[in-house]
mmCIF file of C-alpha atoms in Angstrom:
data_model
loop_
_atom_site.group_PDB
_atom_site.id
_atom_site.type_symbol
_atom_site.label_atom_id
_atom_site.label_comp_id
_atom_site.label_asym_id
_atom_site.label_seq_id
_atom_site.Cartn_x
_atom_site.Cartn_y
_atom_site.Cartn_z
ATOM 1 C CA UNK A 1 -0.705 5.239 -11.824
ATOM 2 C CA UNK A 2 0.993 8.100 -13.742
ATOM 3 C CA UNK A 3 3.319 5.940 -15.089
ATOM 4 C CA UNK A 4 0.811 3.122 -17.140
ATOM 5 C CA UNK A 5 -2.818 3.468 -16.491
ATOM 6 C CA UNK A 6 -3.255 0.142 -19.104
ATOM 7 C CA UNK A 7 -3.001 -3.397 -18.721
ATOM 8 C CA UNK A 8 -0.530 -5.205 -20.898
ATOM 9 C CA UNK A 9 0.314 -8.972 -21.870
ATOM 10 C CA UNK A 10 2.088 -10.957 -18.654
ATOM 11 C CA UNK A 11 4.617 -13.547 -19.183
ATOM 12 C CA UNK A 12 5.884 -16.586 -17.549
ATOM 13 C CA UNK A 13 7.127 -16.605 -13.739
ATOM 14 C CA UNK A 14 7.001 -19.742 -12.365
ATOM 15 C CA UNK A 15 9.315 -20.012 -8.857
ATOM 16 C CA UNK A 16 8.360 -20.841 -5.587
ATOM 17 C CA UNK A 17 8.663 -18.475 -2.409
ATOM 18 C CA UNK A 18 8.731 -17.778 0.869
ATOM 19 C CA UNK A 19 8.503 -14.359 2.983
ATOM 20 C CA UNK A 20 9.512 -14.061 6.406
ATOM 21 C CA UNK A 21 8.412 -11.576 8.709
ATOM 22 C CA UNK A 22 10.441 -11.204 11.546
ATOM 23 C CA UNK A 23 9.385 -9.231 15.103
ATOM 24 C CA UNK A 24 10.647 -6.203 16.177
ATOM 25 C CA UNK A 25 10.020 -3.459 18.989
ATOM 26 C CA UNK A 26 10.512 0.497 18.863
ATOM 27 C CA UNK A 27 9.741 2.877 21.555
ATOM 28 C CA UNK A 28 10.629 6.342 19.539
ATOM 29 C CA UNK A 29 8.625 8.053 16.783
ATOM 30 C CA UNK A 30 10.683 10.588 14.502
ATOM 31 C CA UNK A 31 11.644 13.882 16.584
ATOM 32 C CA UNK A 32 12.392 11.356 20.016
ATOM 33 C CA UNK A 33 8.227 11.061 20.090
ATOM 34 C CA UNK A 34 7.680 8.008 22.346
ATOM 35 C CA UNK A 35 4.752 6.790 20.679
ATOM 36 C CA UNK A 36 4.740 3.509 22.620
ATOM 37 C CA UNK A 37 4.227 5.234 25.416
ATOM 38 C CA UNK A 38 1.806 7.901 23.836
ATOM 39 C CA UNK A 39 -0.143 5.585 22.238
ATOM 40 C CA UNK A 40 -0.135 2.688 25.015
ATOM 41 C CA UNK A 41 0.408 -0.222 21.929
ATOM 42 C CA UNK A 42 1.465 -3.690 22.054
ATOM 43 C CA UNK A 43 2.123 -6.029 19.498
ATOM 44 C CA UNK A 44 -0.522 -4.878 17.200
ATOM 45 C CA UNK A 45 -1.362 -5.223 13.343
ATOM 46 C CA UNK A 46 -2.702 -2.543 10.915
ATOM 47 C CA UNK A 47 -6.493 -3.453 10.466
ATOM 48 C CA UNK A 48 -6.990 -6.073 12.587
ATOM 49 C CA UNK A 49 -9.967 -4.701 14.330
ATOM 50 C CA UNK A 50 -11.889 -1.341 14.569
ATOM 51 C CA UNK A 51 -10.281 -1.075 17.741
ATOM 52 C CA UNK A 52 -6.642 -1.455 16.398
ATOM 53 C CA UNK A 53 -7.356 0.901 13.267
ATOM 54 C CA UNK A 54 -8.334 3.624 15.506
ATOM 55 C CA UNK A 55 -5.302 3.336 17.831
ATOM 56 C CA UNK A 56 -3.174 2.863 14.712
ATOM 57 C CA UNK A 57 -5.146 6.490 12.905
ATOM 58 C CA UNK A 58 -4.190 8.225 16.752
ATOM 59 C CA UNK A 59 -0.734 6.948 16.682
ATOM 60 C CA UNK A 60 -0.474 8.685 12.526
ATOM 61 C CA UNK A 61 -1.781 11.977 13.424
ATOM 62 C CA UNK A 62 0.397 12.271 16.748
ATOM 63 C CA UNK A 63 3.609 11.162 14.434
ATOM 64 C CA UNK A 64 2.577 13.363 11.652
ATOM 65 C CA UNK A 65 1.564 16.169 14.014
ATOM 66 C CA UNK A 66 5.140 16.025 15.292
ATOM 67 C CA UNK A 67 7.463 16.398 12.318
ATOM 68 C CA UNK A 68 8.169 19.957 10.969
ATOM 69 C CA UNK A 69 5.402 22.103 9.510
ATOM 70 C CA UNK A 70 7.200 22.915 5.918
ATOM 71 C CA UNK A 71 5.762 24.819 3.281
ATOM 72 C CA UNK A 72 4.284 22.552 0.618
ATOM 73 C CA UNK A 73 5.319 23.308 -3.428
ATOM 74 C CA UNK A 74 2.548 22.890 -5.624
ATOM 75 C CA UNK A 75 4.326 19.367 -6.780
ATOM 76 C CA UNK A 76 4.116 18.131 -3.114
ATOM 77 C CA UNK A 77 0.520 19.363 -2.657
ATOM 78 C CA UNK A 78 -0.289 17.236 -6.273
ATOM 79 C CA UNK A 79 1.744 14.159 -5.264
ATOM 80 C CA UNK A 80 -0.300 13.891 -1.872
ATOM 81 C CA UNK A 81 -3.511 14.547 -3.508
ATOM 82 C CA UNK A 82 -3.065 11.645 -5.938
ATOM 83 C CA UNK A 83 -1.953 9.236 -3.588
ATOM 84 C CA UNK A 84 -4.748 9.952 -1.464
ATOM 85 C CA UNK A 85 -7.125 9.100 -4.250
ATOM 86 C CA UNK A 86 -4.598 6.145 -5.461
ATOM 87 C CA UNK A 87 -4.385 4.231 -1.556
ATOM 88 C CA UNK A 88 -8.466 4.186 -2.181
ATOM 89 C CA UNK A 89 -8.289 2.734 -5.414
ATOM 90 C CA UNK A 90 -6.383 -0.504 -4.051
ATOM 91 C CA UNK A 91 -8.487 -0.347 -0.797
ATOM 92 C CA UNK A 92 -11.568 -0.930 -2.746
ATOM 93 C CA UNK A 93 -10.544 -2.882 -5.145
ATOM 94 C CA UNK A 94 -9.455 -5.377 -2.896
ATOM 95 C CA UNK A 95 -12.635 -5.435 -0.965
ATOM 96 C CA UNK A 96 -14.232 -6.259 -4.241
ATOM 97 C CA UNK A 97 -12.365 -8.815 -5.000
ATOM 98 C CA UNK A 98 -12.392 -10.447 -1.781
ATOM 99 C CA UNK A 99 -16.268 -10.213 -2.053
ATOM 100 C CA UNK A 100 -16.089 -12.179 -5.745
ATOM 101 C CA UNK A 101 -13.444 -15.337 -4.212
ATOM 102 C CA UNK A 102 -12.986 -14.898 -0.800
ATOM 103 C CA UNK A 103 -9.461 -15.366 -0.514
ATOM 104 C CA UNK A 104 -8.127 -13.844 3.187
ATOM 105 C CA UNK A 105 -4.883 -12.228 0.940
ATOM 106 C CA UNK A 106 -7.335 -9.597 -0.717
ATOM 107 C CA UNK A 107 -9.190 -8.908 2.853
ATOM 108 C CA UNK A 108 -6.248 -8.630 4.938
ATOM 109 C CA UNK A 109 -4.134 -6.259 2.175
ATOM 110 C CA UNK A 110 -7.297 -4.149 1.696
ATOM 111 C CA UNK A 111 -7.157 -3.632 5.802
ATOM 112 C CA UNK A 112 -3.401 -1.970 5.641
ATOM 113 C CA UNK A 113 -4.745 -0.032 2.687
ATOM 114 C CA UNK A 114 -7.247 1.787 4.750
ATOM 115 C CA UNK A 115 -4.357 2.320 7.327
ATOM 116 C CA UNK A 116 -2.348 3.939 4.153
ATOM 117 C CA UNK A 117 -5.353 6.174 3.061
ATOM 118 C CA UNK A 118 -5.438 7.322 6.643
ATOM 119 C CA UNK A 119 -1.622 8.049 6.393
ATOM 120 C CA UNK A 120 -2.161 10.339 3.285
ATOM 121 C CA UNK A 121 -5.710 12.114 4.803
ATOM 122 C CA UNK A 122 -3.260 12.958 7.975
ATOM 123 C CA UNK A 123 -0.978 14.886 5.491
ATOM 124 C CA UNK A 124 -4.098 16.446 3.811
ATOM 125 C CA UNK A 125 -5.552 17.798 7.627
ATOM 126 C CA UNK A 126 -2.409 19.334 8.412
ATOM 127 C CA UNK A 127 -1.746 21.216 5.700
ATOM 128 C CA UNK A 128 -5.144 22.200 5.247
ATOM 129 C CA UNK A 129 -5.731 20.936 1.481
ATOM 130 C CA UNK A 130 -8.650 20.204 -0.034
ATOM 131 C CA UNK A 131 -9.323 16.252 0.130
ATOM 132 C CA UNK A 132 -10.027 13.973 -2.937
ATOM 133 C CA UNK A 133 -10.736 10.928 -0.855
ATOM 134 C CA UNK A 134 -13.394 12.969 1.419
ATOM 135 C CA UNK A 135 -17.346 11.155 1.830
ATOM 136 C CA UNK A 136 -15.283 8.605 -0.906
ATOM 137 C CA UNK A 137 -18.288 6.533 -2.199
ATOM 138 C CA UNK A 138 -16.477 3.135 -3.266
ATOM 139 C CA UNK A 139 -15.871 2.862 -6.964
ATOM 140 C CA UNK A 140 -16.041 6.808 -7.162
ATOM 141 C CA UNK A 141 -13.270 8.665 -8.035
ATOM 142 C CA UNK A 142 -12.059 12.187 -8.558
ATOM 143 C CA UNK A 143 -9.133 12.198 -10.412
ATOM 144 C CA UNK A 144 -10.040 10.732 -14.076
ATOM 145 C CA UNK A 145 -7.221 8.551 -14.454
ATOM 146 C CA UNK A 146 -7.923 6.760 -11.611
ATOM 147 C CA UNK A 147 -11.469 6.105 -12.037
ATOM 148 C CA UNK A 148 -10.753 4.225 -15.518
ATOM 149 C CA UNK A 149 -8.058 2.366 -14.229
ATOM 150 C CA UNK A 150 -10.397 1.362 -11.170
ATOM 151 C CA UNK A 151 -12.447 0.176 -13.966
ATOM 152 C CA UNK A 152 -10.313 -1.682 -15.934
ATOM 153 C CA UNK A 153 -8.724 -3.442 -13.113
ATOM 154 C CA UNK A 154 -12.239 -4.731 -11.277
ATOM 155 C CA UNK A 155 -13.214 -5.822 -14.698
ATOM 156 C CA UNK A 156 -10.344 -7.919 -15.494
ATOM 157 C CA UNK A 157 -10.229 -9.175 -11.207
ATOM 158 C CA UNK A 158 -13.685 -10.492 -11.154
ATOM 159 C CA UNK A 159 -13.047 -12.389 -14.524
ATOM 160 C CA UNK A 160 -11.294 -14.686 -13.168
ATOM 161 C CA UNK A 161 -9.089 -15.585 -9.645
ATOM 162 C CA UNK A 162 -5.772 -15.999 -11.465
ATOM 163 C CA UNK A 163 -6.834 -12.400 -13.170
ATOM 164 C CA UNK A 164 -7.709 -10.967 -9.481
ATOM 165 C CA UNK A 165 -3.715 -11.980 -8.683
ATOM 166 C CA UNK A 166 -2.626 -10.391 -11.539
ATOM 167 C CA UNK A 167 -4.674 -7.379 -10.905
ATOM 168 C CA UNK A 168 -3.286 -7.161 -6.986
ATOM 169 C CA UNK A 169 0.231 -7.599 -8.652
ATOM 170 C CA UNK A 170 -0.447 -4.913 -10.856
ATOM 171 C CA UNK A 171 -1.379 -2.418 -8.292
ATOM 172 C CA UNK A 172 1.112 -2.843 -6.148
ATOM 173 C CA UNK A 173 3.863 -2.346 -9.488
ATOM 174 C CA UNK A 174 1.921 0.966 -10.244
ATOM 175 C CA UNK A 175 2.324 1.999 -6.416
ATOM 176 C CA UNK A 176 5.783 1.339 -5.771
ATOM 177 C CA UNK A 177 6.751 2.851 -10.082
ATOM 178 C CA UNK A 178 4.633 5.865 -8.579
ATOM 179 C CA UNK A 179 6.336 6.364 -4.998
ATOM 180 C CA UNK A 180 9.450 5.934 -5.942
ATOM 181 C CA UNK A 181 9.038 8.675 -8.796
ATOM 182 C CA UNK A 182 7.442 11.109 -6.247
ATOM 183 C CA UNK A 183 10.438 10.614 -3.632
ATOM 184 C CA UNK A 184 13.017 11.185 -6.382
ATOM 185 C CA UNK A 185 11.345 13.643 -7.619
ATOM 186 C CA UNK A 186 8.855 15.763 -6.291
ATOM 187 C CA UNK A 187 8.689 15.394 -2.319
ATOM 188 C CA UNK A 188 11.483 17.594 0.353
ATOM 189 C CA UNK A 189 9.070 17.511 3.273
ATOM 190 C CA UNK A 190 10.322 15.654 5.738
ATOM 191 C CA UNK A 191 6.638 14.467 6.814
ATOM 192 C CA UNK A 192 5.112 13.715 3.555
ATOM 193 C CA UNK A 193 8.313 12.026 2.981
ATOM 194 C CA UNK A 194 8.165 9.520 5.889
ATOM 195 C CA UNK A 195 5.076 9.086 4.999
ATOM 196 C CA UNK A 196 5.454 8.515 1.185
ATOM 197 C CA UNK A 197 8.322 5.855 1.814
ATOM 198 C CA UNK A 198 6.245 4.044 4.228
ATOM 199 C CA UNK A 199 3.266 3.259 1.618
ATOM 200 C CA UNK A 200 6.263 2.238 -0.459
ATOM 201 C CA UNK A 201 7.617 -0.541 1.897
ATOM 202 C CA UNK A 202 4.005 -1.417 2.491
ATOM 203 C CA UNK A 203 3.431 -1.551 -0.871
ATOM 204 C CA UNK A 204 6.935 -3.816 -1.437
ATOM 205 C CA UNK A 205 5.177 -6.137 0.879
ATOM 206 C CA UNK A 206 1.472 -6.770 -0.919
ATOM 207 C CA UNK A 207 3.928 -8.226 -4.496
ATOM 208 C CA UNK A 208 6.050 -9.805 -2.085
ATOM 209 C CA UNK A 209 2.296 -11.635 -0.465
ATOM 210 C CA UNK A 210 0.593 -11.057 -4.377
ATOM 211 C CA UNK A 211 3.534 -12.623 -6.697
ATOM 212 C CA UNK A 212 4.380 -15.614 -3.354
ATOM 213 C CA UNK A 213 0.605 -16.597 -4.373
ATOM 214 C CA UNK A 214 1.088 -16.300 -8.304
ATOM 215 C CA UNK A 215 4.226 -18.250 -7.753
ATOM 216 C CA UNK A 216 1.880 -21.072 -5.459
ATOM 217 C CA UNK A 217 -0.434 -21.531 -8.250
ATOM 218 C CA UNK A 218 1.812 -21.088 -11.377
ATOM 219 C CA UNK A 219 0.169 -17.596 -12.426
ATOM 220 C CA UNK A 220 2.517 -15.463 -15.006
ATOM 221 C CA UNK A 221 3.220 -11.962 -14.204
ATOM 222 C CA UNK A 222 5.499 -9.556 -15.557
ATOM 223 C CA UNK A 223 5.830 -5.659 -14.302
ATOM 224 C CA UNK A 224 4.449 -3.078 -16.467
ATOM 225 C CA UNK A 225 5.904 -0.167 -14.298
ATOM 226 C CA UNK A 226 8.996 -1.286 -12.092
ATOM 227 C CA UNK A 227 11.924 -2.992 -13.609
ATOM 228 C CA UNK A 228 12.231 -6.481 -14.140
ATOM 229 C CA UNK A 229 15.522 -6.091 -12.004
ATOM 230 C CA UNK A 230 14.101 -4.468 -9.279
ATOM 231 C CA UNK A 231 10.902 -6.866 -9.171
ATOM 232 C CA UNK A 232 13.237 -9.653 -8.590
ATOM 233 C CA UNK A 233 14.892 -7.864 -6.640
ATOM 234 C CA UNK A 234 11.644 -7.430 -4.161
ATOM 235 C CA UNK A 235 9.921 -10.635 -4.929
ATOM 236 C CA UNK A 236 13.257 -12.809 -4.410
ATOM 237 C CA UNK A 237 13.909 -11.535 -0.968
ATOM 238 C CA UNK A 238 13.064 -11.376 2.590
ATOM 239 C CA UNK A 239 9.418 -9.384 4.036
ATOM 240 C CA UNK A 240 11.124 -6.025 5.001
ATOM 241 C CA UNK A 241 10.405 -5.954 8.529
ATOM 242 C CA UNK A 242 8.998 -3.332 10.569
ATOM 243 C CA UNK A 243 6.482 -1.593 12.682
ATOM 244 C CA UNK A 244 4.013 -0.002 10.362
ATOM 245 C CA UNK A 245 3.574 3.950 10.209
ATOM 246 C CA UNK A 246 4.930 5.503 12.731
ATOM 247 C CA UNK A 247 6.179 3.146 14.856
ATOM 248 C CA UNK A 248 2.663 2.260 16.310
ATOM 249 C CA UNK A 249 3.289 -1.296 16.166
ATOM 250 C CA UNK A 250 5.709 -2.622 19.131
ATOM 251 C CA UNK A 251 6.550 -5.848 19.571
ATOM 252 C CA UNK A 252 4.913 -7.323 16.471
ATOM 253 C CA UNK A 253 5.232 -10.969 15.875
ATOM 254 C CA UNK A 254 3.870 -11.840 12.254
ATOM 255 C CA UNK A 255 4.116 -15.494 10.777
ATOM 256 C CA UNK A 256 5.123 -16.702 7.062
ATOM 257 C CA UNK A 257 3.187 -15.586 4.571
ATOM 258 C CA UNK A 258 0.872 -18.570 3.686
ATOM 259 C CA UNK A 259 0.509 -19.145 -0.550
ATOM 260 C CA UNK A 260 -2.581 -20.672 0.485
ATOM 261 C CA UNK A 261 -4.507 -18.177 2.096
#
């Protein structure tokens, strides 16, 4: 969101696609942590029940808990207290628009999000910083920028449910144009790094599931943020598989994205 905080004019995409997601199983956590074992976890999926969430939160702050405690530079300290506030933005807004058209893709994305604000809060409790995203009222938001984009982008999603693709497209180019900046640029930790290029795979993932349902039901969409090379680079090829943060998911077996879901 530091990058364009506007919505601009989308062109033509019109291809068909497919994303695979393929099943893996991991037994170590960064530092030899044998989270499997820790955490007791099989085969489960970020947000798929209160349950899982708070098995998947315990798994975080062990992982987290384990890597180095680094000094943070005032750029690192920034970077995490943006995202915190920016994983909330896409949380809610995909609640909302679920609520409008009831389409599983915005419920089910909006689940990992609350997984990925949990990431970010773990990073905020142990280095003690003060916490944007804390008693976050939904549609409320700290950081200025945010707030208006928040605005802008329920507006335009509840106009319409090709706009409320567009608009999940749209975050998801912001996030990835904003991670990838931050772990170029601003982040040495190794812990806020891990965690920072995890959101950014998971955030790979939503276009992948976003522009696969554009492409379904002939919706234009051209990045505002990200490259037009390294969109198709990510919307042209396979779900990058995985276990989710931290390796708390073991054994995971996830089916084909569905365009009509």
């Amino acid at each position: 969101m530091k990058t364009k905080s506007v919505l601009l004019l989308f062109t033509v995409i019109v291809m068909l696609a497919s994303c695979n997601k393929k099943a893996e199983s991991y037994d170590e956590g960064p530092n030899g942590v044998n989270l499997k074992s820790a955490c007791n976890v099989q085969g489960i999926e970020p947000g798929e029940s209160p349950a899982t969430q708070g098995v998947i939160k315990n798994c975080i702050d062990a992982c987290i808990a384990s890597m180095p405690n680094e000094p943070l530079r005032q750029v690192e300290i920034d970077a995490i207290t943006f995202l915190r506030e920016e994983e909330h933005l896409a949380r809610v807004v995909y609640n909302v628009l679920y609520q409008r058209w009831h389409i599983p893709i915005f419920r089910n994305i909006a689940k990992n999000e609350d997984v990925h604000t949990y990431a970010v809060k773990a990073l905020i409790t142990k280095y003690n910083l003060p916490d944007p995203g804390a008693d976050h009222q939904p549609g409320v938001f700290v950081n200025t920028q945010i707030q208006q984009l928040y605005d802008q982008l329920t507006a335009l999603g509840l106009s319409s449910l090709n706009n409320a693709f567009i608009v999940g497209a749209t975050i998801e180019d912001i996030d990835i144009a904003d991670l990838m900046n931050h772990l170029a640029n601003d982040l040495d930790n190794q812990d806020a790094t891990y965690v920072f290029n995890q959101l950014n795979n998971g955030s790979r993932n939503h276009l992948r599931a976003f522009v696969a349902q554009m492409r379904f039901r002939n919706i234009s969409y051209t990045p505002q943020n990200i490259s037009q090379e390294l969109y198709n680079q990510i919307t042209n090829s396979n779900w990058e598989t995985g276990n989710g943060f931290c390796l708390c998911q073991t054994n995971v077996s996830q089916s084909k994205a569905d365009p009509l879901n």
